[in-house]
CSV table of N, CA and C in Angstrom, one decimal:
chain,number,residue,atom,x,y,z
A,1,MET,N,2.9,-36.6,-25.7
A,1,MET,CA,2.8,-35.2,-25.9
A,1,MET,C,1.8,-34.5,-25.0
A,2,LEU,N,0.7,-35.2,-24.7
A,2,LEU,CA,-0.3,-34.6,-23.8
A,2,LEU,C,0.3,-34.4,-22.4
A,3,ARG,N,1.1,-35.3,-22.0
A,3,ARG,CA,1.7,-35.1,-20.6
A,3,ARG,C,2.6,-33.9,-20.6
A,4,LYS,N,3.3,-33.6,-21.7
A,4,LYS,CA,4.2,-32.5,-21.8
A,4,LYS,C,3.4,-31.2,-21.8
A,5,VAL,N,2.3,-31.2,-22.5
A,5,VAL,CA,1.5,-30.0,-22.5
A,5,VAL,C,0.9,-29.7,-21.1
A,6,ARG,N,0.5,-30.8,-20.4
A,6,ARG,CA,0.0,-30.7,-19.0
A,6,ARG,C,1.1,-30.2,-18.1
A,7,THR,N,2.4,-30.6,-18.3
A,7,THR,CA,3.5,-30.0,-17.5
A,7,THR,C,3.6,-28.5,-17.7
A,8,LEU,N,3.5,-28.1,-19.0
A,8,LEU,CA,3.6,-26.6,-19.3
A,8,LEU,C,2.4,-25.9,-18.6
A,9,VAL,N,1.2,-26.4,-18.7
A,9,VAL,CA,0.0,-25.8,-18.1
A,9,VAL,C,0.2,-25.8,-16.6
A,10,SER,N,0.6,-26.8,-16.0
A,10,SER,CA,0.8,-26.9,-14.5
A,10,SER,C,1.8,-25.9,-14.1
A,11,THR,N,2.9,-25.8,-14.8
A,11,THR,CA,3.9,-24.8,-14.4
A,11,THR,C,3.4,-23.4,-14.5
A,12,ALA,N,2.7,-23.1,-15.6
A,12,ALA,CA,2.1,-21.8,-15.8
A,12,ALA,C,1.1,-21.4,-14.7
A,13,ARG,N,0.3,-22.4,-14.2
A,13,ARG,CA,-0.6,-22.2,-13.1
A,13,ARG,C,0.1,-21.9,-11.8
A,14,ARG,N,1.2,-22.6,-11.6
A,14,ARG,CA,2.0,-22.3,-10.4
A,14,ARG,C,2.6,-20.9,-10.4
A,15,LEU,N,3.0,-20.5,-11.6
A,15,LEU,CA,3.5,-19.1,-11.7
A,15,LEU,C,2.4,-18.1,-11.5
A,16,GLU,N,1.2,-18.4,-12.0
A,16,GLU,CA,0.1,-17.5,-11.8
A,16,GLU,C,-0.2,-17.4,-10.3
A,17,ALA,N,0.1,-18.5,-9.5
A,17,ALA,CA,-0.2,-18.5,-8.1
A,17,ALA,C,1.0,-17.9,-7.3
A,18,ASN,N,1.9,-17.2,-8.0
A,18,ASN,CA,3.1,-16.6,-7.4
A,18,ASN,C,4.2,-17.6,-6.9
A,19,ASP,N,4.2,-18.8,-7.4
A,19,ASP,CA,5.2,-19.8,-7.1
A,19,ASP,C,6.3,-19.6,-8.2
A,20,PHE,N,7.2,-18.7,-7.9
A,20,PHE,CA,8.2,-18.4,-8.9
A,20,PHE,C,9.4,-19.4,-8.9
A,21,SER,N,9.3,-20.5,-8.1
A,21,SER,CA,10.2,-21.5,-8.2
A,21,SER,C,9.8,-22.6,-9.2
A,22,ALA,N,8.6,-22.5,-9.8
A,22,ALA,CA,8.1,-23.5,-10.7
A,22,ALA,C,9.0,-23.4,-12.0
A,23,ARG,N,9.3,-24.6,-12.4
A,23,ARG,CA,10.1,-24.8,-13.7
A,23,ARG,C,9.6,-25.9,-14.5
A,24,VAL,N,9.7,-25.9,-15.8
A,24,VAL,CA,9.3,-26.9,-16.6
A,24,VAL,C,10.4,-27.9,-16.8
A,25,GLY,N,11.6,-27.4,-17.1
A,25,GLY,CA,12.7,-28.3,-17.4
A,25,GLY,C,12.6,-28.8,-18.9
A,26,GLU,N,13.5,-29.6,-19.3
A,26,GLU,CA,13.4,-30.1,-20.7
A,26,GLU,C,12.3,-31.1,-20.9
A,27,LEU,N,11.7,-31.0,-22.0
A,27,LEU,CA,10.6,-31.9,-22.3
A,27,LEU,C,11.0,-32.9,-23.4
A,28,SER,N,12.2,-32.8,-23.9
A,28,SER,CA,12.8,-33.8,-24.8
A,28,SER,C,11.9,-34.3,-25.9
A,29,GLY,N,12.4,-34.1,-27.1
A,29,GLY,CA,11.8,-34.7,-28.3
A,29,GLY,C,10.9,-33.8,-29.1
A,30,LEU,N,10.4,-32.7,-28.6
A,30,LEU,CA,9.6,-31.8,-29.4
A,30,LEU,C,10.1,-30.4,-29.3
A,31,ASN,N,10.8,-30.0,-30.4
A,31,ASN,CA,11.5,-28.7,-30.3
A,31,ASN,C,10.7,-27.5,-29.9
A,32,GLU,N,9.4,-27.4,-30.4
A,32,GLU,CA,8.6,-26.3,-30.1
A,32,GLU,C,8.3,-26.3,-28.6
A,33,LEU,N,7.9,-27.4,-28.0
A,33,LEU,CA,7.6,-27.5,-26.6
A,33,LEU,C,8.9,-27.2,-25.8
A,34,ASP,N,10.0,-27.7,-26.2
A,34,ASP,CA,11.3,-27.4,-25.5
A,34,ASP,C,11.6,-25.9,-25.5
A,35,ASP,N,11.3,-25.3,-26.7
A,35,ASP,CA,11.5,-23.8,-26.8
A,35,ASP,C,10.6,-23.1,-25.8
A,36,LEU,N,9.3,-23.6,-25.8
A,36,LEU,CA,8.4,-23.0,-24.9
A,36,LEU,C,8.7,-23.2,-23.5
A,37,SER,N,9.2,-24.4,-23.1
A,37,SER,CA,9.5,-24.6,-21.7
A,37,SER,C,10.7,-23.8,-21.3
A,38,ARG,N,11.7,-23.6,-22.1
A,38,ARG,CA,12.8,-22.8,-21.8
A,38,ARG,C,12.4,-21.3,-21.6
A,39,ALA,N,11.5,-20.9,-22.5
A,39,ALA,CA,11.0,-19.5,-22.4
A,39,ALA,C,10.3,-19.3,-21.1
A,40,LEU,N,9.5,-20.3,-20.7
A,40,LEU,CA,8.7,-20.2,-19.5
A,40,LEU,C,9.6,-20.2,-18.3
A,41,ASP,N,10.6,-21.0,-18.3
A,41,ASP,CA,11.6,-21.1,-17.2
A,41,ASP,C,12.3,-19.8,-17.0
A,42,ILE,N,12.7,-19.2,-18.1
A,42,ILE,CA,13.4,-17.9,-18.1
A,42,ILE,C,12.5,-16.8,-17.5
A,43,MET,N,11.3,-16.8,-18.0
A,43,MET,CA,10.3,-15.9,-17.5
A,43,MET,C,10.1,-16.1,-16.0
A,44,ALA,N,10.0,-17.3,-15.6
A,44,ALA,CA,9.8,-17.6,-14.1
A,44,ALA,C,10.9,-17.0,-13.3
A,45,ALA,N,12.1,-17.2,-13.8
A,45,ALA,CA,13.3,-16.8,-13.1
A,45,ALA,C,13.3,-15.2,-13.0
A,46,ARG,N,13.0,-14.6,-14.1
A,46,ARG,CA,13.0,-13.1,-14.1
A,46,ARG,C,11.9,-12.6,-13.2
A,47,LEU,N,10.7,-13.2,-13.3
A,47,LEU,CA,9.6,-12.8,-12.4
A,47,LEU,C,10.0,-12.9,-10.9
A,48,GLY,N,10.6,-14.0,-10.6
A,48,GLY,CA,11.1,-14.2,-9.2
A,48,GLY,C,12.1,-13.1,-8.8
A,49,GLU,N,13.0,-12.8,-9.7
A,49,GLU,CA,14.0,-11.7,-9.4
A,49,GLU,C,13.2,-10.4,-9.2
A,50,HIS,N,12.3,-10.1,-10.0
A,50,HIS,CA,11.5,-8.8,-9.9
A,50,HIS,C,10.7,-8.8,-8.6
A,51,MET,N,10.1,-9.9,-8.3
A,51,MET,CA,9.3,-10.0,-7.0
A,51,MET,C,10.2,-9.8,-5.8
A,52,ASP,N,11.4,-10.3,-5.8
A,52,ASP,CA,12.4,-10.1,-4.7
A,52,ASP,C,12.8,-8.6,-4.6
A,53,GLN,N,13.0,-8.0,-5.8
A,53,GLN,CA,13.3,-6.6,-5.8
A,53,GLN,C,12.1,-5.7,-5.2
A,54,LEU,N,10.9,-6.1,-5.6
A,54,LEU,CA,9.7,-5.4,-5.2
A,54,LEU,C,9.6,-5.6,-3.7
A,55,ARG,N,9.8,-6.8,-3.1
A,55,ARG,CA,9.7,-7.0,-1.7
A,55,ARG,C,10.7,-6.2,-0.9
A,56,GLU,N,11.9,-6.1,-1.5
A,56,GLU,CA,13.0,-5.3,-0.8
A,56,GLU,C,12.6,-3.8,-0.8
A,57,ALA,N,12.1,-3.3,-1.9
A,57,ALA,CA,11.7,-1.9,-2.0
A,57,ALA,C,10.5,-1.7,-1.0
A,58,GLU,N,9.6,-2.6,-1.0
A,58,GLU,CA,8.4,-2.4,-0.1
A,58,GLU,C,8.9,-2.4,1.4
A,59,ALA,N,9.9,-3.2,1.7
A,59,ALA,CA,10.4,-3.3,3.1
A,59,ALA,C,11.1,-2.0,3.4
A,60,ARG,N,11.8,-1.4,2.5
A,60,ARG,CA,12.5,-0.1,2.7
A,60,ARG,C,11.4,1.0,3.0
A,61,TYR,N,10.4,1.1,2.1
A,61,TYR,CA,9.4,2.1,2.3
A,61,TYR,C,8.6,1.9,3.6
A,62,ARG,N,8.3,0.7,3.9
A,62,ARG,CA,7.5,0.4,5.1
A,62,ARG,C,8.3,0.8,6.3
A,63,ALA,N,9.6,0.5,6.3
A,63,ALA,CA,10.5,0.9,7.5
A,63,ALA,C,10.5,2.4,7.6
A,64,LEU,N,10.6,3.1,6.5
A,64,LEU,CA,10.7,4.6,6.5
A,64,LEU,C,9.4,5.1,7.1
A,65,VAL,N,8.3,4.6,6.7
A,65,VAL,CA,7.0,5.2,7.2
A,65,VAL,C,6.7,4.7,8.6
A,66,GLU,N,6.9,3.4,8.9
A,66,GLU,CA,6.6,2.9,10.2
A,66,GLU,C,7.5,3.4,11.3
A,67,GLN,N,8.8,3.7,11.0
A,67,GLN,CA,9.7,4.2,12.0
A,67,GLN,C,9.9,5.7,12.0
A,68,SER,N,9.0,6.4,11.3
A,68,SER,CA,9.0,7.9,11.3
A,68,SER,C,8.6,8.4,12.6
A,69,PHE,N,9.1,9.6,13.0
A,69,PHE,CA,8.7,10.2,14.2
A,69,PHE,C,7.4,11.1,14.0
A,70,VAL,N,7.0,11.2,12.8
A,70,VAL,CA,5.8,12.0,12.5
A,70,VAL,C,4.7,11.1,12.1
A,71,GLY,N,3.5,11.6,12.2
A,71,GLY,CA,2.3,10.8,11.8
A,71,GLY,C,2.2,10.8,10.3
A,72,VAL,N,1.9,9.6,9.8
A,72,VAL,CA,1.7,9.5,8.3
A,72,VAL,C,0.4,8.7,8.2
A,73,TYR,N,-0.4,9.3,7.3
A,73,TYR,CA,-1.7,8.6,7.1
A,73,TYR,C,-2.2,8.7,5.7
A,74,MET,N,-3.1,7.8,5.3
A,74,MET,CA,-3.8,7.8,4.1
A,74,MET,C,-5.2,7.8,4.4
A,75,GLY,N,-6.0,8.7,3.8
A,75,GLY,CA,-7.4,8.7,4.1
A,75,GLY,C,-8.2,9.0,2.9
A,76,ALA,N,-9.5,8.7,2.9
A,76,ALA,CA,-10.5,9.1,2.0
A,76,ALA,C,-11.4,10.1,2.7
A,77,ALA,N,-12.4,10.5,2.1
A,77,ALA,CA,-13.3,11.5,2.7
A,77,ALA,C,-13.9,11.0,4.0
A,78,ASP,N,-14.3,9.8,4.0
A,78,ASP,CA,-15.0,9.3,5.2
A,78,ASP,C,-14.3,8.1,5.9
A,79,LYS,N,-13.1,7.9,5.6
A,79,LYS,CA,-12.4,6.8,6.3
A,79,LYS,C,-10.9,7.0,6.3
A,80,ILE,N,-10.3,6.5,7.3
A,80,ILE,CA,-8.8,6.4,7.4
A,80,ILE,C,-8.4,5.1,6.9
A,81,ILE,N,-7.6,5.1,5.9
A,81,ILE,CA,-7.1,3.8,5.2
A,81,ILE,C,-5.9,3.3,5.9
A,82,TYR,N,-5.0,4.2,6.3
A,82,TYR,CA,-3.7,3.8,7.0
A,82,TYR,C,-3.3,4.9,7.9
A,83,PHE,N,-2.8,4.5,9.0
A,83,PHE,CA,-2.2,5.4,10.0
A,83,PHE,C,-1.0,4.7,10.6
A,84,ASN,N,0.2,5.4,10.6
A,84,ASN,CA,1.4,4.8,11.2
A,84,ASN,C,1.3,4.9,12.7
A,85,GLN,N,2.2,4.2,13.4
A,85,GLN,CA,2.1,4.1,14.9
A,85,GLN,C,2.4,5.5,15.5
A,86,ALA,N,3.3,6.3,14.9
A,86,ALA,CA,3.6,7.6,15.4
A,86,ALA,C,2.3,8.5,15.4
A,87,GLY,N,1.6,8.4,14.3
A,87,GLY,CA,0.4,9.2,14.2
A,87,GLY,C,-0.7,8.7,15.2
A,88,ALA,N,-0.8,7.4,15.3
A,88,ALA,CA,-1.8,6.9,16.3
A,88,ALA,C,-1.4,7.4,17.7
A,89,ASP,N,-0.1,7.3,18.0
A,89,ASP,CA,0.4,7.8,19.3
A,89,ASP,C,0.1,9.3,19.6
A,90,ILE,N,0.2,10.1,18.6
A,90,ILE,CA,0.0,11.5,18.7
A,90,ILE,C,-1.5,11.7,19.1
A,91,PHE,N,-2.4,11.0,18.6
A,91,PHE,CA,-3.8,11.1,18.9
A,91,PHE,C,-4.3,10.2,20.0
A,92,GLY,N,-3.4,9.4,20.6
A,92,GLY,CA,-3.7,8.6,21.8
A,92,GLY,C,-4.5,7.4,21.5
A,93,TYR,N,-4.4,6.9,20.2
A,93,TYR,CA,-5.1,5.7,19.8
A,93,TYR,C,-4.2,4.5,19.5
A,94,ARG,N,-4.7,3.3,19.5
A,94,ARG,CA,-4.0,2.2,18.9
A,94,ARG,C,-4.2,2.3,17.4
A,95,VAL,N,-3.4,1.7,16.5
A,95,VAL,CA,-3.6,1.8,15.1
A,95,VAL,C,-4.9,1.2,14.7
A,96,ASP,N,-5.2,0.0,15.3
A,96,ASP,CA,-6.5,-0.6,14.9
A,96,ASP,C,-7.7,0.2,15.3
A,97,GLU,N,-7.6,1.0,16.3
A,97,GLU,CA,-8.7,1.9,16.7
A,97,GLU,C,-8.8,3.1,15.7
A,98,ILE,N,-7.7,3.7,15.4
A,98,ILE,CA,-7.7,5.0,14.7
A,98,ILE,C,-8.2,4.7,13.2
A,99,THR,N,-7.9,3.5,12.7
A,99,THR,CA,-8.3,3.2,11.3
A,99,THR,C,-9.8,2.9,11.2
A,100,ARG,N,-10.5,2.9,12.3
A,100,ARG,CA,-11.9,2.7,12.3
A,100,ARG,C,-12.6,4.1,12.3
A,101,LEU,N,-11.9,5.1,12.4
A,101,LEU,CA,-12.4,6.5,12.5
A,101,LEU,C,-12.4,7.1,11.1
A,102,ARG,N,-13.1,8.3,11.1
A,102,ARG,CA,-13.0,9.2,9.9
A,102,ARG,C,-12.0,10.3,10.2
A,103,PRO,N,-11.4,10.8,9.2
A,103,PRO,CA,-10.4,11.9,9.4
A,103,PRO,C,-11.0,13.0,10.2
A,104,ILE,N,-12.3,13.3,10.0
A,104,ILE,CA,-12.9,14.4,10.7
A,104,ILE,C,-13.1,14.2,12.2
A,105,ASP,N,-13.1,12.9,12.6
A,105,ASP,CA,-13.2,12.6,14.0
A,105,ASP,C,-12.0,13.0,14.8
A,106,LEU,N,-10.9,13.2,14.1
A,106,LEU,CA,-9.6,13.7,14.8
A,106,LEU,C,-9.5,15.2,14.9
A,107,ALA,N,-10.5,15.9,14.4
A,107,ALA,CA,-10.4,17.3,14.4
A,107,ALA,C,-11.3,17.9,15.5
A,108,HIS,N,-10.8,18.9,16.2
A,108,HIS,CA,-11.6,19.6,17.2
A,108,HIS,C,-12.9,20.1,16.5
A,109,PRO,N,-14.0,20.1,17.2
A,109,PRO,CA,-15.3,20.6,16.5
A,109,PRO,C,-15.2,21.9,15.9
A,110,GLY,N,-14.4,22.8,16.5
A,110,GLY,CA,-14.3,24.2,15.9
A,110,GLY,C,-13.5,24.2,14.6
A,111,ASP,N,-12.7,23.2,14.3
A,111,ASP,CA,-11.9,23.2,13.1
A,111,ASP,C,-12.4,22.1,12.1
A,112,ARG,N,-13.5,21.5,12.3
A,112,ARG,CA,-13.9,20.5,11.4
A,112,ARG,C,-14.3,21.0,10.0
A,113,THR,N,-14.8,22.2,9.9
A,113,THR,CA,-15.1,22.8,8.6
A,113,THR,C,-13.8,23.0,7.8
A,114,LEU,N,-12.8,23.5,8.5
A,114,LEU,CA,-11.5,23.7,7.9
A,114,LEU,C,-10.9,22.4,7.4
A,115,VAL,N,-10.9,21.4,8.2
A,115,VAL,CA,-10.3,20.1,7.8
A,115,VAL,C,-11.2,19.5,6.7
A,116,THR,N,-12.5,19.6,6.8
A,116,THR,CA,-13.4,19.0,5.7
A,116,THR,C,-13.1,19.7,4.4
A,117,GLU,N,-12.9,21.0,4.4
A,117,GLU,CA,-12.7,21.7,3.2
A,117,GLU,C,-11.4,21.3,2.5
A,118,HIS,N,-10.3,21.2,3.3
A,118,HIS,CA,-9.0,20.8,2.8
A,118,HIS,C,-9.1,19.3,2.2
A,119,LEU,N,-9.8,18.4,2.9
A,119,LEU,CA,-9.9,17.1,2.4
A,119,LEU,C,-10.7,17.1,1.1
A,120,ARG,N,-11.8,17.8,1.1
A,120,ARG,CA,-12.7,17.8,-0.1
A,120,ARG,C,-11.9,18.4,-1.3
A,121,ALA,N,-11.2,19.5,-1.1
A,121,ALA,CA,-10.4,20.1,-2.2
A,121,ALA,C,-9.3,19.1,-2.8
A,122,ARG,N,-8.7,18.4,-1.9
A,122,ARG,CA,-7.7,17.4,-2.3
A,122,ARG,C,-8.3,16.3,-3.0
A,123,LEU,N,-9.3,15.7,-2.4
A,123,LEU,CA,-10.0,14.5,-3.0
A,123,LEU,C,-10.6,14.8,-4.4
A,124,HIS,N,-11.0,16.1,-4.6
A,124,HIS,CA,-11.6,16.4,-5.9
A,124,HIS,C,-10.6,17.0,-6.9
A,125,GLY,N,-9.4,17.0,-6.5
A,125,GLY,CA,-8.3,17.4,-7.4
A,125,GLY,C,-8.2,18.9,-7.6
A,126,GLU,N,-8.9,19.7,-6.8
A,126,GLU,CA,-8.8,21.1,-6.9
A,126,GLU,C,-7.4,21.7,-6.5
A,127,ILE,N,-6.8,21.0,-5.5
A,127,ILE,CA,-5.5,21.3,-5.1
A,127,ILE,C,-4.7,20.0,-5.0
A,128,ASP,N,-3.4,20.0,-5.2
A,128,ASP,CA,-2.6,18.8,-5.2
A,128,ASP,C,-2.0,18.6,-3.8
A,129,ALA,N,-1.5,19.7,-3.2
A,129,ALA,CA,-0.8,19.6,-1.9
A,129,ALA,C,-1.4,20.7,-1.0
A,130,VAL,N,-1.3,20.4,0.3
A,130,VAL,CA,-1.8,21.4,1.3
A,130,VAL,C,-0.8,21.5,2.4
A,131,ARG,N,-0.8,22.6,3.1
A,131,ARG,CA,-0.1,22.8,4.4
A,131,ARG,C,-1.0,23.7,5.2
A,132,TYR,N,-1.5,23.2,6.3
A,132,TYR,CA,-2.3,24.0,7.2
A,132,TYR,C,-2.2,23.5,8.6
A,133,SER,N,-2.7,24.3,9.5
A,133,SER,CA,-2.8,23.9,10.9
A,133,SER,C,-4.2,23.7,11.4
A,134,PHE,N,-4.4,22.9,12.3
A,134,PHE,CA,-5.8,22.7,12.9
A,134,PHE,C,-5.6,22.2,14.3
A,135,ARG,N,-6.7,22.3,15.1
A,135,ARG,CA,-6.7,21.8,16.4
A,135,ARG,C,-7.2,20.3,16.3
A,136,GLY,N,-6.4,19.4,16.8
A,136,GLY,CA,-6.8,18.0,16.8
A,136,GLY,C,-7.4,17.6,18.1
A,137,LEU,N,-8.1,16.5,18.1
A,137,LEU,CA,-8.8,16.0,19.3
A,137,LEU,C,-8.3,14.6,19.6
A,138,ARG,N,-7.6,14.5,20.8
A,138,ARG,CA,-7.1,13.2,21.2
A,138,ARG,C,-8.2,12.3,21.7
A,139,LYS,N,-7.9,11.0,21.8
A,139,LYS,CA,-8.9,10.1,22.3
A,139,LYS,C,-9.4,10.4,23.7
A,140,ASP,N,-8.5,11.0,24.5
A,140,ASP,CA,-8.9,11.4,25.9
A,140,ASP,C,-9.6,12.7,25.9
A,141,GLY,N,-9.8,13.3,24.8
A,141,GLY,CA,-10.6,14.6,24.7
A,141,GLY,C,-9.7,15.9,24.8
A,142,THR,N,-8.4,15.7,25.0
A,142,THR,CA,-7.6,16.9,25.0
A,142,THR,C,-7.3,17.4,23.6
A,143,THR,N,-7.1,18.7,23.5
A,143,THR,CA,-6.9,19.4,22.3
A,143,THR,C,-5.4,19.4,22.0
A,144,ILE,N,-5.0,19.1,20.8
A,144,ILE,CA,-3.6,19.3,20.4
A,144,ILE,C,-3.5,20.1,19.1
A,145,HIS,N,-2.4,20.7,18.9
A,145,HIS,CA,-2.2,21.5,17.7
A,145,HIS,C,-1.5,20.7,16.7
A,146,CYS,N,-2.0,20.6,15.5
A,146,CYS,CA,-1.5,19.7,14.4
A,146,CYS,C,-1.2,20.6,13.2
A,147,GLU,N,-0.2,20.2,12.5
A,147,GLU,CA,0.2,20.8,11.2
A,147,GLU,C,0.2,19.7,10.2
A,148,VAL,N,-0.5,19.9,9.1
A,148,VAL,CA,-0.7,19.0,8.0
A,148,VAL,C,0.1,19.4,6.8
A,149,PHE,N,0.9,18.5,6.3
A,149,PHE,CA,1.6,18.6,5.0
A,149,PHE,C,1.0,17.4,4.2
A,150,GLY,N,0.1,17.7,3.3
A,150,GLY,CA,-0.6,16.7,2.6
A,150,GLY,C,-0.5,16.8,1.1
A,151,ARG,N,-0.6,15.6,0.5
A,151,ARG,CA,-0.6,15.6,-0.9
A,151,ARG,C,-1.6,14.6,-1.4
A,152,ARG,N,-2.2,14.8,-2.5
A,152,ARG,CA,-3.1,13.9,-3.1
A,152,ARG,C,-2.3,12.8,-3.8
A,153,ILE,N,-2.6,11.6,-3.5
A,153,ILE,CA,-1.9,10.5,-4.2
A,153,ILE,C,-2.8,9.7,-5.0
A,154,TYR,N,-2.3,9.0,-6.0
A,154,TYR,CA,-3.1,8.2,-6.9
A,154,TYR,C,-2.8,6.8,-6.7
């Protein structure tokens, strides 16, 4: 019986480690353990199906954002969390470079107060969505005109 319990525990640990192919199978001879093993196998199969669906949904959304012609970013007050390739191209940076910057670093010095205020208001929940224009600053120092359609996300 102890070996059967160890089999259940081992399978549960594999599932915990995202190995949704883990199965207990029949343990023969102990009805309660057989019932538990069947329930665990059914749960593993359903979790595997849900993970597959989640991966497919993530791939669709990733393709939508990554292949967009417009810049898409996520940021906090003092850091850029995510920037898609189109956005990085607009500002003349590589993605790995732009994600080391702060959002304010992309604004022309004359518009930094405007950008800071919009970021602050969104981050503090004073406004949910914004639409405004500002002068951006490319990596090479040239000024570009940017339009922001932003929303606070949770």
